[in-house]
C-alpha cells in the first residue's frame, strides 16, 4: 500500500517523519491563509500563534510538497500517528489531486491526504478567521511557544517557497509587514525620549533654586583663646 500526504506549511521544510519519496507540485482549488491558531507549538492559549491552513478558492492553486510513504499498513500508521499529533489543530483530512509542473492538467497522484480546517469559529475552536494584515503581523511578531516563535514559522515558509521556486505574494507581503512591526518595536526601544519644552523649563527652574547653604550665612568658626 502507498500513502501520500501534501505539505503546504512547515511540512515543506521540516516533514519530521520517515518518507520514501518527495515530489514538488501543487493542488488546485485552495489557497494558503494564516487563519488557524496554534497554541502548543508556536504560541500559547493566552497568546496563540497564526499558522497557515487552506481556504477553498475556485481558481487558486497552492504549491507545496507531496510525501509518499511505502512499506505497508504499519509504516503508514506510524507516519499518520505522528502527523495527527503534530497537526492537532487541523480538524479535517481531505483527499485531493496532486499535480506536477510538467503536466498541470493531468493529476500526477490522486487521493493525496491534506490536513485542513473547518472555517467556522463555533465548530472549530482553533479557527481564528481572517484579519487585517497589520493585525495579523502584530500577532505573528509577538507570539511565542515551546517550539519557537511565530515569526520564524512565517519566515521559514517564505524561504521554503523561494527555495522551491514558487514564491507567494501573500506570504511575502505578510512577512514584510511582520518585519515592519519588528523594526518599529526595535526603534521604540532604542530611541531616547525627547523632553518636552515644559519639562525643560521646569527642570531649569529647579536647577536655579538656591540651596539652603547658598541662602544662609556660614556659621562663625570657633576661635580658640587662652586666658
Short mmCIF file of C-alpha atoms in Angstrom, two decimals:
data_model
loop_
_atom_site.label_atom_id
_atom_site.label_comp_id
_atom_site.label_asym_id
_atom_site.label_seq_id
_atom_site.Cartn_x
_atom_site.Cartn_y
_atom_site.Cartn_z
CA UNK A 1 0.00 0.00 0.00
CA UNK A 2 1.01 3.63 -0.53
CA UNK A 3 0.08 6.81 1.34
CA UNK A 4 0.61 10.31 0.00
CA UNK A 5 0.49 13.47 2.15
CA UNK A 6 0.60 17.05 0.86
CA UNK A 7 2.53 19.62 2.90
CA UNK A 8 1.96 23.33 2.45
CA UNK A 9 3.21 24.76 5.76
CA UNK A 10 6.05 23.60 7.99
CA UNK A 11 5.96 20.15 6.39
CA UNK A 12 7.56 21.71 3.31
CA UNK A 13 10.86 22.37 5.12
CA UNK A 14 10.52 20.07 8.13
CA UNK A 15 8.46 16.92 7.48
CA UNK A 16 9.63 15.19 10.66
CA UNK A 17 8.55 11.68 9.64
CA UNK A 18 10.07 8.93 7.52
CA UNK A 19 9.01 9.06 3.88
CA UNK A 20 10.15 7.25 0.75
CA UNK A 21 9.62 9.92 -1.89
CA UNK A 22 9.20 13.69 -2.02
CA UNK A 23 7.68 15.46 -5.01
CA UNK A 24 7.27 19.16 -5.71
CA UNK A 25 3.91 20.21 -7.10
CA UNK A 26 0.57 21.84 -6.37
CA UNK A 27 -3.09 21.25 -5.65
CA UNK A 28 -6.00 23.13 -7.21
CA UNK A 29 -8.95 24.94 -5.69
CA UNK A 30 -7.23 26.01 -2.46
CA UNK A 31 -5.20 28.98 -1.28
CA UNK A 32 -2.91 29.35 1.73
CA UNK A 33 -4.17 31.61 4.55
CA UNK A 34 -2.92 32.38 8.07
CA UNK A 35 -6.28 31.86 9.77
CA UNK A 36 -5.54 28.99 12.18
CA UNK A 37 -4.48 29.27 15.81
CA UNK A 38 -1.54 27.33 17.19
CA UNK A 39 -1.44 27.11 20.99
CA UNK A 40 1.12 24.36 21.61
CA UNK A 41 3.98 24.85 19.14
CA UNK A 42 4.50 28.48 18.14
CA UNK A 43 2.03 30.05 20.54
CA UNK A 44 0.13 29.58 23.79
CA UNK A 45 -3.57 29.52 24.76
CA UNK A 46 -3.18 33.06 26.10
CA UNK A 47 -1.37 34.33 23.00
CA UNK A 48 -2.00 31.98 20.07
CA UNK A 49 0.19 31.98 17.01
CA UNK A 50 -1.19 32.26 13.49
CA UNK A 51 -0.31 29.37 11.21
CA UNK A 52 -1.44 28.59 7.72
CA UNK A 53 -4.37 26.49 6.66
CA UNK A 54 -6.17 26.15 3.33
CA UNK A 55 -9.20 28.05 2.14
CA UNK A 56 -11.26 26.95 -0.83
CA UNK A 57 -10.83 29.24 -3.81
CA UNK A 58 -12.04 28.12 -7.22
CA UNK A 59 -9.24 29.49 -9.42
CA UNK A 60 -6.42 29.17 -6.91
CA UNK A 61 -3.50 26.76 -6.76
CA UNK A 62 -1.30 26.02 -3.77
CA UNK A 63 2.30 24.93 -4.22
CA UNK A 64 3.93 22.57 -1.79
CA UNK A 65 5.43 19.13 -1.42
CA UNK A 66 3.86 15.68 -1.56
CA UNK A 67 5.40 12.92 0.56
CA UNK A 68 5.00 9.25 -0.24
CA UNK A 69 5.09 6.56 2.45
CA UNK A 70 5.50 2.99 1.22
CA UNK A 71 6.02 -0.26 3.09
CA UNK A 72 2.69 -1.44 4.38
CA UNK A 73 0.00 -0.54 6.91
CA UNK A 74 2.28 -0.37 9.96
CA UNK A 75 4.61 2.16 8.37
CA UNK A 76 1.65 4.25 7.23
CA UNK A 77 0.10 4.06 10.68
CA UNK A 78 3.23 5.35 12.37
CA UNK A 79 3.51 8.24 9.92
CA UNK A 80 -0.15 9.16 10.33
CA UNK A 81 0.01 8.98 14.13
CA UNK A 82 2.93 11.39 14.08
CA UNK A 83 1.15 13.76 11.71
CA UNK A 84 -2.10 13.72 13.70
CA UNK A 85 -0.22 14.68 16.88
CA UNK A 86 1.68 17.40 15.10
CA UNK A 87 -1.27 18.77 13.14
CA UNK A 88 -3.73 18.51 16.02
CA UNK A 89 -5.27 21.94 15.34
CA UNK A 90 -6.47 20.74 11.93
CA UNK A 91 -9.82 19.02 12.28
CA UNK A 92 -10.16 17.71 8.70
CA UNK A 93 -8.24 15.38 6.42
CA UNK A 94 -9.16 15.96 2.79
CA UNK A 95 -8.19 13.90 -0.25
CA UNK A 96 -7.09 15.93 -3.28
CA UNK A 97 -5.47 15.56 -6.68
CA UNK A 98 -1.80 16.48 -6.87
CA UNK A 99 -0.21 17.99 -9.99
CA UNK A 100 3.36 18.39 -11.20
CA UNK A 101 4.59 21.46 -13.01
CA UNK A 102 5.44 19.44 -16.10
CA UNK A 103 1.78 18.44 -16.61
CA UNK A 104 -0.59 20.90 -14.93
CA UNK A 105 -3.71 19.35 -16.49
CA UNK A 106 -3.38 15.70 -15.53
CA UNK A 107 -3.07 14.69 -11.85
CA UNK A 108 0.23 13.03 -11.04
CA UNK A 109 -1.29 11.44 -7.92
CA UNK A 110 -4.89 11.14 -6.78
CA UNK A 111 -6.14 10.65 -3.23
CA UNK A 112 -3.39 12.70 -1.61
CA UNK A 113 -4.17 13.49 2.05
CA UNK A 114 -4.02 17.13 3.14
CA UNK A 115 -4.72 18.48 6.62
CA UNK A 116 -7.27 21.30 6.54
CA UNK A 117 -9.58 23.03 8.99
CA UNK A 118 -13.26 23.90 9.24
CA UNK A 119 -13.59 27.66 8.60
CA UNK A 120 -16.06 28.20 11.43
CA UNK A 121 -15.30 29.72 14.84
CA UNK A 122 -18.22 27.93 16.51
CA UNK A 123 -17.45 24.36 15.48
CA UNK A 124 -13.67 24.78 15.27
CA UNK A 125 -12.07 26.39 18.33
CA UNK A 126 -8.76 26.81 16.51
CA UNK A 127 -10.16 28.81 13.63
CA UNK A 128 -9.27 32.50 14.00
CA UNK A 129 -10.60 33.68 10.68
CA UNK A 130 -9.21 36.49 8.56
CA UNK A 131 -7.97 39.78 9.99
CA UNK A 132 -6.38 42.98 8.65
CA UNK A 133 -2.80 42.46 7.52
CA UNK A 134 -1.44 44.80 10.21
CA UNK A 135 -3.27 42.93 12.99
CA UNK A 136 -2.03 39.54 11.79
CA UNK A 137 1.51 40.89 11.56
CA UNK A 138 1.45 42.19 15.15
CA UNK A 139 0.16 38.83 16.39
CA UNK A 140 2.78 36.87 14.45
CA UNK A 141 5.57 39.22 15.51
CA UNK A 142 4.89 38.70 19.22
CA UNK A 143 3.62 35.11 19.61
CA UNK A 144 5.96 32.50 21.11
CA UNK A 145 5.58 28.86 22.09
CA UNK A 146 7.52 25.74 23.14
CA UNK A 147 8.78 25.16 19.59
CA UNK A 148 9.84 28.73 18.91
CA UNK A 149 8.32 32.00 17.85
CA UNK A 150 5.59 32.59 15.31
CA UNK A 151 7.59 34.93 13.10
CA UNK A 152 10.24 32.29 12.38
CA UNK A 153 7.49 29.96 11.16
CA UNK A 154 6.44 32.60 8.64
CA UNK A 155 10.00 33.49 7.61
CA UNK A 156 10.89 29.81 7.14
CA UNK A 157 7.81 29.32 4.97
CA UNK A 158 8.79 32.37 2.91
CA UNK A 159 12.29 30.92 2.43
CA UNK A 160 10.96 27.44 1.63
CA UNK A 161 8.69 28.82 -1.11
CA UNK A 162 11.64 30.75 -2.51
CA UNK A 163 13.82 27.63 -2.42
CA UNK A 164 11.30 25.56 -4.40
CA UNK A 165 10.96 28.35 -6.94
CA UNK A 166 7.38 29.34 -6.19
CA UNK A 167 7.31 32.45 -4.04
CA UNK A 168 3.86 33.55 -2.95
CA UNK A 169 2.86 37.21 -2.86
CA UNK A 170 0.58 36.72 0.15
CA UNK A 171 3.35 35.15 2.22
CA UNK A 172 5.90 37.79 1.17
CA UNK A 173 3.51 40.65 1.95
CA UNK A 174 2.73 39.27 5.40
CA UNK A 175 6.41 38.59 6.14
CA UNK A 176 7.35 42.14 5.17
CA UNK A 177 4.62 43.54 7.40
CA UNK A 178 5.97 41.49 10.32
CA UNK A 179 9.46 42.86 9.64
CA UNK A 180 7.99 46.35 9.72
CA UNK A 181 6.42 45.66 13.14
CA UNK A 182 9.71 44.29 14.46
CA UNK A 183 11.65 47.28 13.14
CA UNK A 184 9.22 49.73 14.73
CA UNK A 185 9.42 47.86 18.03
CA UNK A 186 13.23 47.95 17.99
CA UNK A 187 13.26 51.65 17.10
CA UNK A 188 10.99 52.48 20.03
CA UNK A 189 13.30 50.65 22.42
CA UNK A 190 16.48 52.47 21.36
CA UNK A 191 15.14 55.96 20.63
CA UNK A 192 15.64 58.30 23.62
CA UNK A 193 12.54 60.00 24.94
CA UNK A 194 12.51 63.66 23.95
CA UNK A 195 11.97 66.03 26.84
CA UNK A 196 9.12 68.46 26.31
CA UNK A 197 9.74 72.23 26.44
CA UNK A 198 7.61 72.49 29.58
CA UNK A 199 9.71 69.81 31.27
CA UNK A 200 12.92 71.56 30.28
CA UNK A 201 11.68 74.86 31.72
CA UNK A 202 10.56 73.16 34.94
CA UNK A 203 13.88 71.39 35.34
CA UNK A 204 15.77 74.62 34.63
CA UNK A 205 13.76 76.37 37.32
CA UNK A 206 14.56 73.60 39.75
CA UNK A 207 18.24 73.92 38.96
CA UNK A 208 18.11 77.70 39.59
CA UNK A 209 16.56 77.39 43.05
CA UNK A 210 19.33 78.18 45.57
CA UNK A 211 20.11 75.61 48.20
CA UNK A 212 19.91 76.21 51.92
CA UNK A 213 23.69 76.51 52.06
CA UNK A 214 23.53 79.26 49.45
CA UNK A 215 20.88 81.27 51.39
CA UNK A 216 22.06 81.00 55.00
CA UNK A 217 25.25 82.74 56.13
CA UNK A 218 28.03 80.45 57.16
CA UNK A 219 28.29 79.56 60.83
CA UNK A 220 31.10 81.52 62.57
CA UNK A 221 34.05 79.32 63.15
CA UNK A 222 35.02 78.68 66.78
CA UNK A 223 38.25 80.54 67.74
CA UNK A 224 40.46 79.07 70.44
CA UNK A 225 41.58 81.59 73.05
CA UNK A 226 43.78 81.45 76.10
CA UNK A 227 43.07 83.22 79.34
#
